[in-house]
Structure formats: structure tokens, C-alpha cells
PDB file of C-alpha atoms and ligand atoms in Angstrom:
ATOM      1  CA  MET Y   1      12.689 -15.765  10.001  1.00 89.00           C
ATOM      2  CA  TYR Y   2      10.335 -12.901  10.836  1.00 91.00           C
ATOM      3  CA  ASN Y   3       6.893 -14.186  11.796  1.00 89.00           C
ATOM      4  CA  GLY Y   4       4.770 -11.105  12.465  1.00 94.00           C
ATOM      5  CA  ASN Y   5       2.589  -8.719  10.428  1.00 97.00           C
ATOM      6  CA  ILE Y   6       4.058  -6.620   7.612  1.00 98.00           C
ATOM      7  CA  VAL Y   7       3.050  -3.259   6.173  1.00 98.00           C
ATOM      8  CA  LEU Y   8       3.980  -2.306   2.583  1.00 98.00           C
ATOM      9  CA  LEU Y   9       4.529   1.421   2.294  1.00 98.00           C
ATOM     10  CA  GLY Y  10       5.298   3.453  -0.871  1.00 98.00           C
ATOM     11  CA  ALA Y  11       3.954   5.821  -3.454  1.00 97.00           C
ATOM     12  CA  PRO Y  12       1.187   4.793  -5.847  1.00 96.00           C
ATOM     13  CA  GLY Y  13       2.729   2.481  -8.423  1.00 96.00           C
ATOM     14  CA  SER Y  14       5.802   1.793  -6.262  1.00 98.00           C
ATOM     15  CA  GLY Y  15       5.071  -1.957  -6.475  1.00 97.00           C
ATOM     16  CA  LYS Y  16       3.285  -2.682  -3.182  1.00 98.00           C
ATOM     17  CA  GLY Y  17       0.558  -4.772  -4.829  1.00 97.00           C
ATOM     18  CA  THR Y  18       3.075  -6.694  -6.901  1.00 97.00           C
ATOM     19  CA  LEU Y  19       5.282  -7.463  -3.953  1.00 98.00           C
ATOM     20  CA  GLY Y  20       2.345  -8.299  -1.662  1.00 98.00           C
ATOM     21  CA  LYS Y  21       1.049 -10.941  -4.047  1.00 98.00           C
ATOM     22  CA  GLN Y  22       4.516 -12.572  -4.371  1.00 98.00           C
ATOM     23  CA  LEU Y  23       5.018 -12.698  -0.576  1.00 97.00           C
ATOM     24  CA  ALA Y  24       1.480 -14.051   0.042  1.00 97.00           C
ATOM     25  CA  GLU Y  25       1.961 -16.760  -2.589  1.00 97.00           C
ATOM     26  CA  LYS Y  26       5.349 -17.891  -1.357  1.00 96.00           C
ATOM     27  CA  TYR Y  27       4.915 -17.578   2.427  1.00 94.00           C
ATOM     28  CA  GLY Y  28       1.147 -17.993   2.870  1.00 94.00           C
ATOM     29  CA  TYR Y  29       0.540 -14.571   4.396  1.00 96.00           C
ATOM     30  CA  THR Y  30      -3.025 -13.194   4.187  1.00 97.00           C
ATOM     31  CA  LEU Y  31      -2.847 -10.239   1.776  1.00 98.00           C
ATOM     32  CA  ILE Y  32      -5.016  -7.227   2.608  1.00 98.00           C
ATOM     33  CA  SER Y  33      -4.910  -4.876  -0.362  1.00 97.00           C
ATOM     34  CA  THR Y  34      -6.815  -1.711   0.526  1.00 96.00           C
ATOM     35  CA  GLY Y  35      -7.085  -0.547  -3.113  1.00 94.00           C
ATOM     36  CA  ASP Y  36      -8.601  -3.864  -4.206  1.00 95.00           C
ATOM     37  CA  ILE Y  37     -11.003  -3.933  -1.290  1.00 95.00           C
ATOM     38  CA  LEU Y  38     -12.166  -0.343  -1.946  1.00 95.00           C
ATOM     39  CA  ARG Y  39     -12.581  -0.998  -5.664  1.00 93.00           C
ATOM     40  CA  GLU Y  40     -14.656  -4.097  -4.863  1.00 94.00           C
ATOM     41  CA  GLU Y  41     -16.894  -1.974  -2.562  1.00 93.00           C
ATOM     42  CA  LYS Y  42     -17.327   0.494  -5.474  1.00 92.00           C
ATOM     43  CA  ARG Y  43     -18.269  -2.315  -7.895  1.00 93.00           C
ATOM     44  CA  SER Y  44     -20.683  -3.885  -5.426  1.00 94.00           C
ATOM     45  CA  GLY Y  45     -22.685  -0.629  -5.112  1.00 91.00           C
ATOM     46  CA  SER Y  46     -22.716  -0.953  -1.313  1.00 92.00           C
ATOM     47  CA  GLU Y  47     -23.330   2.134   0.866  1.00 91.00           C
ATOM     48  CA  ILE Y  48     -19.546   2.515   1.264  1.00 90.00           C
ATOM     49  CA  GLY Y  49     -19.132   1.970  -2.458  1.00 92.00           C
ATOM     50  CA  LYS Y  50     -21.495   4.824  -3.279  1.00 91.00           C
ATOM     51  CA  LYS Y  51     -19.624   7.115  -0.871  1.00 88.00           C
ATOM     52  CA  ILE Y  52     -16.205   6.430  -2.384  1.00 92.00           C
ATOM     53  CA  ASN Y  53     -17.169   6.188  -6.048  1.00 89.00           C
ATOM     54  CA  ASP Y  54     -15.953   9.676  -7.050  1.00 88.00           C
ATOM     55  CA  ILE Y  55     -13.087   9.737  -4.624  1.00 93.00           C
ATOM     56  CA  LEU Y  56     -11.370   6.682  -6.180  1.00 90.00           C
ATOM     57  CA  GLY Y  57     -11.896   7.776  -9.777  1.00 86.00           C
ATOM     58  CA  LYS Y  58     -10.294  11.183  -9.093  1.00 88.00           C
ATOM     59  CA  GLY Y  59      -7.332   9.558  -7.369  1.00 88.00           C
ATOM     60  CA  ASN Y  60      -8.136  11.125  -3.967  1.00 92.00           C
ATOM     61  CA  LEU Y  61      -7.704   9.372  -0.634  1.00 95.00           C
ATOM     62  CA  VAL Y  62     -10.796   7.814   0.919  1.00 96.00           C
ATOM     63  CA  PRO Y  63     -11.534   9.432   4.417  1.00 96.00           C
ATOM     64  CA  ASP Y  64      -9.693   7.788   7.320  1.00 97.00           C
ATOM     65  CA  ASP Y  65     -12.840   6.756   9.236  1.00 96.00           C
ATOM     66  CA  VAL Y  66     -14.229   4.907   6.225  1.00 95.00           C
ATOM     67  CA  VAL Y  67     -10.984   3.000   5.465  1.00 96.00           C
ATOM     68  CA  ASN Y  68     -10.345   2.311   9.195  1.00 97.00           C
ATOM     69  CA  ASP Y  69     -13.761   0.652   9.485  1.00 95.00           C
ATOM     70  CA  VAL Y  70     -13.287  -1.355   6.287  1.00 94.00           C
ATOM     71  CA  ILE Y  71      -9.917  -2.638   7.437  1.00 96.00           C
ATOM     72  CA  LYS Y  72     -10.979  -3.416  10.962  1.00 96.00           C
ATOM     73  CA  ASN Y  73     -13.917  -5.530   9.674  1.00 94.00           C
ATOM     74  CA  LYS Y  74     -11.615  -7.242   7.156  1.00 94.00           C
ATOM     75  CA  ILE Y  75      -8.827  -8.318   9.546  1.00 95.00           C
ATOM     76  CA  GLU Y  76     -10.938  -9.126  12.596  1.00 93.00           C
ATOM     77  CA  GLY Y  77     -10.744 -12.863  13.255  1.00 88.00           C
ATOM     78  CA  ILE Y  78      -7.951 -13.580  10.769  1.00 93.00           C
ATOM     79  CA  GLU Y  79      -5.390 -15.962  12.249  1.00 90.00           C
ATOM     80  CA  GLY Y  80      -1.808 -15.946  11.037  1.00 91.00           C
ATOM     81  CA  GLN Y  81       0.412 -13.343   9.462  1.00 95.00           C
ATOM     82  CA  LEU Y  82      -0.929 -10.337   7.572  1.00 97.00           C
ATOM     83  CA  ILE Y  83       0.562  -8.323   4.708  1.00 98.00           C
ATOM     84  CA  LEU Y  84      -1.068  -4.887   4.596  1.00 98.00           C
ATOM     85  CA  ASP Y  85      -0.729  -3.363   1.101  1.00 98.00           C
ATOM     86  CA  GLY Y  86      -1.829   0.296   1.036  1.00 96.00           C
ATOM     87  CA  PHE Y  87      -2.838   0.600   4.730  1.00 98.00           C
ATOM     88  CA  PRO Y  88      -1.991   2.773   6.507  1.00 98.00           C
ATOM     89  CA  ARG Y  89      -1.772   5.690   4.036  1.00 98.00           C
ATOM     90  CA  THR Y  90      -1.966   8.489   6.645  1.00 98.00           C
ATOM     91  CA  VAL Y  91      -0.536   8.968  10.163  1.00 98.00           C
ATOM     92  CA  PRO Y  92      -4.067   8.786  11.733  1.00 98.00           C
ATOM     93  CA  GLN Y  93      -4.557   5.450   9.966  1.00 98.00           C
ATOM     94  CA  GLY Y  94      -1.176   4.291  11.354  1.00 98.00           C
ATOM     95  CA  GLU Y  95      -2.238   5.294  14.847  1.00 98.00           C
ATOM     96  CA  PHE Y  96      -5.531   3.428  14.392  1.00 98.00           C
ATOM     97  CA  LEU Y  97      -3.731   0.311  13.144  1.00 98.00           C
ATOM     98  CA  ASP Y  98      -1.702   0.234  16.333  1.00 97.00           C
ATOM     99  CA  THR Y  99      -5.014  -0.213  18.261  1.00 97.00           C
ATOM    100  CA  ILE Y 100      -6.179  -3.200  16.263  1.00 96.00           C
ATOM    101  CA  SER Y 101      -2.978  -5.074  15.229  1.00 96.00           C
ATOM    102  CA  GLU Y 102       0.670  -5.464  15.996  1.00 96.00           C
ATOM    103  CA  ILE Y 103       3.125  -4.496  13.216  1.00 97.00           C
ATOM    104  CA  GLY Y 104       6.786  -5.552  13.494  1.00 96.00           C
ATOM    105  CA  LEU Y 105       8.106  -4.694  10.041  1.00 98.00           C
ATOM    106  CA  VAL Y 106       7.373  -1.997   7.461  1.00 98.00           C
ATOM    107  CA  ILE Y 107       8.834  -2.333   3.948  1.00 98.00           C
ATOM    108  CA  TYR Y 108       9.180   1.069   2.314  1.00 98.00           C
ATOM    109  CA  LEU Y 109       9.547   0.904  -1.497  1.00 98.00           C
ATOM    110  CA  GLU Y 110      11.370   3.996  -2.652  1.00 98.00           C
ATOM    111  CA  VAL Y 111      10.836   5.177  -6.252  1.00 98.00           C
ATOM    112  CA  SER Y 112      11.149   8.465  -8.209  1.00 98.00           C
ATOM    113  CA  ASP Y 113       8.198  10.512  -9.405  1.00 97.00           C
ATOM    114  CA  ASN Y 114       9.078   9.776 -13.039  1.00 97.00           C
ATOM    115  CA  THR Y 115       9.041   6.001 -12.429  1.00 97.00           C
ATOM    116  CA  ILE Y 116       5.640   6.336 -10.767  1.00 97.00           C
ATOM    117  CA  ARG Y 117       4.228   8.236 -13.768  1.00 96.00           C
ATOM    118  CA  GLU Y 118       5.700   5.755 -16.276  1.00 96.00           C
ATOM    119  CA  ARG Y 119       4.469   2.707 -14.459  1.00 96.00           C
ATOM    120  CA  ILE Y 120       0.965   3.944 -13.758  1.00 96.00           C
ATOM    121  CA  LEU Y 121       0.430   5.146 -17.322  1.00 94.00           C
ATOM    122  CA  GLU Y 122       1.673   1.773 -18.546  1.00 95.00           C
ATOM    123  CA  ARG Y 123      -0.672  -0.095 -16.188  1.00 95.00           C
ATOM    124  CA  GLY Y 124      -3.484   2.268 -17.300  1.00 95.00           C
ATOM    125  CA  LYS Y 125      -3.390   0.745 -20.798  1.00 94.00           C
ATOM    126  CA  THR Y 126      -4.884  -2.475 -19.476  1.00 96.00           C
ATOM    127  CA  SER Y 127      -6.098  -1.880 -15.895  1.00 93.00           C
ATOM    128  CA  GLY Y 128      -9.318  -0.080 -16.823  1.00 91.00           C
ATOM    129  CA  ARG Y 129      -8.800   2.034 -13.692  1.00 91.00           C
ATOM    130  CA  GLU Y 130      -9.928   5.627 -14.011  1.00 89.00           C
ATOM    131  CA  ASP Y 131      -7.216   6.838 -11.654  1.00 90.00           C
ATOM    132  CA  ASP Y 132      -4.472   5.374 -13.905  1.00 91.00           C
ATOM    133  CA  GLN Y 133      -5.349   7.341 -17.018  1.00 90.00           C
ATOM    134  CA  SER Y 134      -4.254  11.013 -16.924  1.00 90.00           C
ATOM    135  CA  PHE Y 135      -1.160  12.961 -15.886  1.00 91.00           C
ATOM    136  CA  GLU Y 136      -3.429  15.252 -13.880  1.00 92.00           C
ATOM    137  CA  THR Y 137      -4.807  12.423 -11.737  1.00 93.00           C
ATOM    138  CA  ILE Y 138      -1.420  10.770 -11.312  1.00 94.00           C
ATOM    139  CA  ASN Y 139       0.171  14.075 -10.249  1.00 95.00           C
ATOM    140  CA  ARG Y 140      -2.637  14.606  -7.735  1.00 94.00           C
ATOM    141  CA  ARG Y 141      -1.938  11.106  -6.301  1.00 95.00           C
ATOM    142  CA  ILE Y 142       1.791  11.892  -6.096  1.00 96.00           C
ATOM    143  CA  LEU Y 143       1.141  15.161  -4.307  1.00 96.00           C
ATOM    144  CA  GLN Y 144      -1.247  13.472  -1.841  1.00 96.00           C
ATOM    145  CA  TYR Y 145       1.331  10.815  -1.236  1.00 97.00           C
ATOM    146  CA  LYS Y 146       3.872  13.428  -0.342  1.00 97.00           C
ATOM    147  CA  LEU Y 147       1.516  15.316   1.994  1.00 98.00           C
ATOM    148  CA  GLU Y 148      -0.387  12.473   3.638  1.00 98.00           C
ATOM    149  CA  THR Y 149       1.614   9.223   3.368  1.00 98.00           C
ATOM    150  CA  LYS Y 150       5.250  10.233   3.467  1.00 97.00           C
ATOM    151  CA  PRO Y 151       5.033  11.356   7.136  1.00 98.00           C
ATOM    152  CA  LEU Y 152       4.470   7.619   7.913  1.00 98.00           C
ATOM    153  CA  ILE Y 153       8.154   7.057   7.040  1.00 98.00           C
ATOM    154  CA  GLU Y 154       9.193   9.025  10.127  1.00 98.00           C
ATOM    155  CA  PHE Y 155       6.363   7.462  12.139  1.00 98.00           C
ATOM    156  CA  TYR Y 156       7.778   3.970  11.542  1.00 98.00           C
ATOM    157  CA  GLU Y 157      11.409   5.015  11.570  1.00 98.00           C
ATOM    158  CA  SER Y 158      10.962   6.260  15.113  1.00 98.00           C
ATOM    159  CA  LYS Y 159       9.577   2.825  16.086  1.00 97.00           C
ATOM    160  CA  LYS Y 160      12.679   1.268  14.476  1.00 97.00           C
ATOM    161  CA  ILE Y 161      10.708  -1.091  12.277  1.00 98.00           C
ATOM    162  CA  LEU Y 162      11.204   0.495   8.868  1.00 98.00           C
ATOM    163  CA  ALA Y 163      13.290  -1.187   6.115  1.00 98.00           C
ATOM    164  CA  THR Y 164      13.847   0.840   2.928  1.00 98.00           C
ATOM    165  CA  ILE Y 165      14.144  -0.929  -0.403  1.00 98.00           C
ATOM    166  CA  ASP Y 166      15.132   0.535  -3.754  1.00 98.00           C
ATOM    167  CA  GLY Y 167      11.845   0.074  -5.653  1.00 98.00           C
ATOM    168  CA  GLU Y 168      13.520   1.071  -8.947  1.00 98.00           C
ATOM    169  CA  LYS Y 169      15.052  -2.406  -9.217  1.00 98.00           C
ATOM    170  CA  SER Y 170      13.413  -5.159 -11.233  1.00 98.00           C
ATOM    171  CA  ILE Y 171      10.397  -7.058  -9.755  1.00 98.00           C
ATOM    172  CA  ASN Y 172      12.570 -10.088  -8.996  1.00 98.00           C
ATOM    173  CA  GLU Y 173      15.401  -8.083  -7.469  1.00 98.00           C
ATOM    174  CA  VAL Y 174      12.946  -6.210  -5.172  1.00 98.00           C
ATOM    175  CA  PHE Y 175      11.428  -9.562  -4.117  1.00 98.00           C
ATOM    176  CA  ASN Y 176      14.888 -11.102  -3.397  1.00 98.00           C
ATOM    177  CA  ARG Y 177      15.918  -8.151  -1.266  1.00 98.00           C
ATOM    178  CA  VAL Y 178      12.720  -8.202   0.698  1.00 98.00           C
ATOM    179  CA  GLU Y 179      13.039 -11.967   1.220  1.00 97.00           C
ATOM    180  CA  ASN Y 180      16.515 -11.408   2.669  1.00 97.00           C
ATOM    181  CA  ILE Y 181      15.171  -8.806   5.105  1.00 97.00           C
ATOM    182  CA  ILE Y 182      12.352 -11.085   6.240  1.00 96.00           C
ATOM    183  CA  LYS Y 183      14.787 -13.956   6.822  1.00 95.00           C
ATOM    184  CA  LEU Y 184      17.025 -11.809   9.046  1.00 95.00           C
ATOM    185  CA  TRP Y 185      14.322  -9.685  10.803  1.00 95.00           C
ATOM    186  CA  LYS Y 186      13.596 -10.545  14.453  1.00 82.00           C
TER     187      LYS Y 186
HETATM  188  P1  B4P K   1      -3.814   0.922  -4.714  1.00 78.58           P
HETATM  189  O1  B4P K   1      -4.676  -0.096  -5.345  1.00 78.58           O
HETATM  190  O2  B4P K   1      -3.101   0.583  -3.460  1.00 78.58           O
HETATM  191  O3  B4P K   1      -2.853   1.237  -5.915  1.00 78.58           O
HETATM  192  P2  B4P K   1      -1.414   1.829  -6.201  1.00 78.58           P
HETATM  193  O4  B4P K   1      -0.947   2.571  -4.968  1.00 78.58           O
HETATM  194  O5  B4P K   1      -1.567   2.575  -7.439  1.00 78.58           O
HETATM  195  O6  B4P K   1      -0.460   0.687  -6.590  1.00 78.58           O
HETATM  196  P3  B4P K   1       0.795  -0.207  -6.043  1.00 78.58           P
HETATM  197  O7  B4P K   1       1.815   0.525  -5.256  1.00 78.58           O
HETATM  198  O8  B4P K   1       0.161  -1.413  -5.371  1.00 78.58           O
HETATM  199  O9  B4P K   1       1.542  -0.598  -7.373  1.00 78.58           O
HETATM  200  P4  B4P K   1       1.551  -1.942  -8.234  1.00 78.58           P
HETATM  201  O10 B4P K   1       2.225  -3.051  -7.492  1.00 78.58           O
HETATM  202  O11 B4P K   1       0.178  -2.196  -8.768  1.00 78.58           O
HETATM  203  O12 B4P K   1      -4.631   2.298  -4.387  1.00 78.58           O
HETATM  204  C1  B4P K   1      -5.572   2.833  -5.287  1.00 78.58           C
HETATM  205  C2  B4P K   1      -6.453   3.950  -4.639  1.00 78.58           C
HETATM  206  O13 B4P K   1      -7.224   3.384  -3.562  1.00 78.58           O
HETATM  207  C3  B4P K   1      -5.684   5.080  -4.009  1.00 78.58           C
HETATM  208  O14 B4P K   1      -5.295   6.071  -4.960  1.00 78.58           O
HETATM  209  C4  B4P K   1      -6.802   5.637  -3.025  1.00 78.58           C
HETATM  210  O15 B4P K   1      -7.797   6.384  -3.708  1.00 78.58           O
HETATM  211  C5  B4P K   1      -7.423   4.407  -2.511  1.00 78.58           C
HETATM  212  N1  B4P K   1      -6.815   3.881  -1.291  1.00 78.58           N
HETATM  213  C6  B4P K   1      -6.094   2.728  -1.105  1.00 78.58           C
HETATM  214  N2  B4P K   1      -5.686   2.620   0.175  1.00 78.58           N
HETATM  215  C7  B4P K   1      -6.150   3.713   0.844  1.00 78.58           C
HETATM  216  C8  B4P K   1      -6.037   4.126   2.199  1.00 78.58           C
HETATM  217  N3  B4P K   1      -5.392   3.420   3.114  1.00 78.58           N
HETATM  218  N4  B4P K   1      -6.649   5.318   2.571  1.00 78.58           N
HETATM  219  C9  B4P K   1      -7.285   6.072   1.653  1.00 78.58           C
HETATM  220  N5  B4P K   1      -7.445   5.691   0.368  1.00 78.58           N
HETATM  221  C10 B4P K   1      -6.892   4.529  -0.031  1.00 78.58           C
HETATM  222  O16 B4P K   1       2.554  -1.541  -9.368  1.00 78.58           O
HETATM  223  C11 B4P K   1       2.223  -0.608 -10.401  1.00 78.58           C
HETATM  224  C12 B4P K   1       2.725  -1.033 -11.767  1.00 78.58           C
HETATM  225  O17 B4P K   1       4.173  -1.095 -11.793  1.00 78.58           O
HETATM  226  C13 B4P K   1       2.271  -2.400 -12.126  1.00 78.58           C
HETATM  227  O18 B4P K   1       1.869  -2.424 -13.496  1.00 78.58           O
HETATM  228  C14 B4P K   1       3.486  -3.342 -11.955  1.00 78.58           C
HETATM  229  O19 B4P K   1       3.554  -4.352 -12.908  1.00 78.58           O
HETATM  230  C15 B4P K   1       4.660  -2.359 -12.153  1.00 78.58           C
HETATM  231  N6  B4P K   1       5.765  -2.662 -11.263  1.00 78.58           N
HETATM  232  C16 B4P K   1       5.702  -2.955  -9.957  1.00 78.58           C
HETATM  233  N7  B4P K   1       6.951  -3.164  -9.469  1.00 78.58           N
HETATM  234  C17 B4P K   1       7.865  -2.987 -10.501  1.00 78.58           C
HETATM  235  C18 B4P K   1       9.249  -3.053 -10.617  1.00 78.58           C
HETATM  236  N8  B4P K   1      10.016  -3.352  -9.583  1.00 78.58           N
HETATM  237  N9  B4P K   1       9.818  -2.815 -11.786  1.00 78.58           N
HETATM  238  C19 B4P K   1       9.024  -2.504 -12.866  1.00 78.58           C
HETATM  239  N10 B4P K   1       7.673  -2.426 -12.843  1.00 78.58           N
HETATM  240  C20 B4P K   1       7.106  -2.675 -11.641  1.00 78.58           C
END
């Protein structure tokens, strides 16, 4: 059974948050969900919250130095295994993460652009999230994902710690497949 830290990588709406919650619940990992943390900063009206207010609503990525600081403060002092959902989202964030934590497994959830659009619009009916509401914003998020986040696939492939999962499968099927990987991963 793998007993190190895990990164969940994938497009917006690929199921990182869903999977992260299931893994944390069953195996007791500490779940660090960057999206949730940033939305909480926004709600709290903190200095960081004010800075990122517009960025989140428009579906843009928050600047690397801001997210890096938030994550560093969040994970400092945590004992035990971490699941990082939504961090890193750029190669510079990945390089920064290497300086503050050791990652031994990256789960990449692969989904098509159409699935992303369908899922996010569906979630938008109840999430109340501004960035889930329009095709324009969702398409911007997909484009940013391709430009900024996809290069991380190669970054982690070259370290030989990337496991790719078909994120089009049902929630239970995705979870079962990931569980099998964790059980076999050294
Ligand atoms: P996040 O909160 O991370 O949101 P997400 O990428 O949209 O969602 P996720 O992949 O977790 O999908 P979920 O499980 O919810 O980020 C939001 C924003 O925060 C970003 O756009 C950015 O502005 C900012 N941000 C976050 N991290 C950052 C970083 N590191 N740097 C800069 N900015 C950052 O699933 C989506 C829906 O699909 C759900 O409704 C779920 O029920 C459904 N679903 C999931 N898996 C399914 C499956 N297998 N089958 C069917 N439906 C499924």
C-alpha cells in the first residue's frame, strides 16, 4: 500500500474534488483542496480574498506566488499523508511544491472537453459558483487548463510518478481504479 503524498491532476470538472473527498474519508488523508481554500479566502474578505475576488469569478488562474504562499501556510506542520486537489496547476507551482513537500504519486483524471462542459454546467445549477455558469467562462477555464496545467503531465511523467485514469467512468469506477493503484504503488 502506497503511504506518501498524492497529487490529483486534471481539467476543471474532471472529478478531482469528488475523488479527493472519497480518498480522504476512506483512508484518512488530509485533503487540501485549493479551489475550496481560495473560495474561503474570498468569502472571508481577507487581503488575499480581495486580490482574488475577480480572478475566481472569471475562471482565471490565481497568480502562482499567491497560491504558493497559501498552500505553504496550509500544509506546514501537517503530519501524515496529504491529498492535493488542484495544486499544482502550473509547472512553476509544481517546482515550488517540490521544495516544500515530497510527492510520490500523481493521479491524472483524463476527460473530454464535452464532458467537462456538461459536468460544470450541471454543477452550476446548484453550486452557486460564478465560474460554473457560462460557456464563455468554462471555455476560458478549458483553454487555461490546456496552456498552463497540461504541461504538468509531462513534468510528472518524466519523474515516473504519473498514473492516468479514465475520468469518463462512473464515480465509483474511478474510485475503484484509483484504489487499486494505491494498493499496488510503491
Ligand atoms: P476547483 O475548485 O479545483 O474546481 P474544479 O477544477 O472545477 O473541479 P474538480 O476537478 O474538483 O471537479 P469536481 O470533482 O467538483 O478550482 C476552482 C478555481 O479555483 C479555478 O478555476 C481557479 O480559478 C482557482 N484555483 C484552484 N487551484 C488553483 C491553483 N493551483 N492555481 C491557480 N488557481 C487555482 O467534479 C465536477 C462535477 O462533476 C461534480 O458535480 C461531480 O459530481 C461530477 N463528477 C465528478 N466525477 C464524475 C464522474 N466520474 N462521473 C460523473 N460525474 C462526475
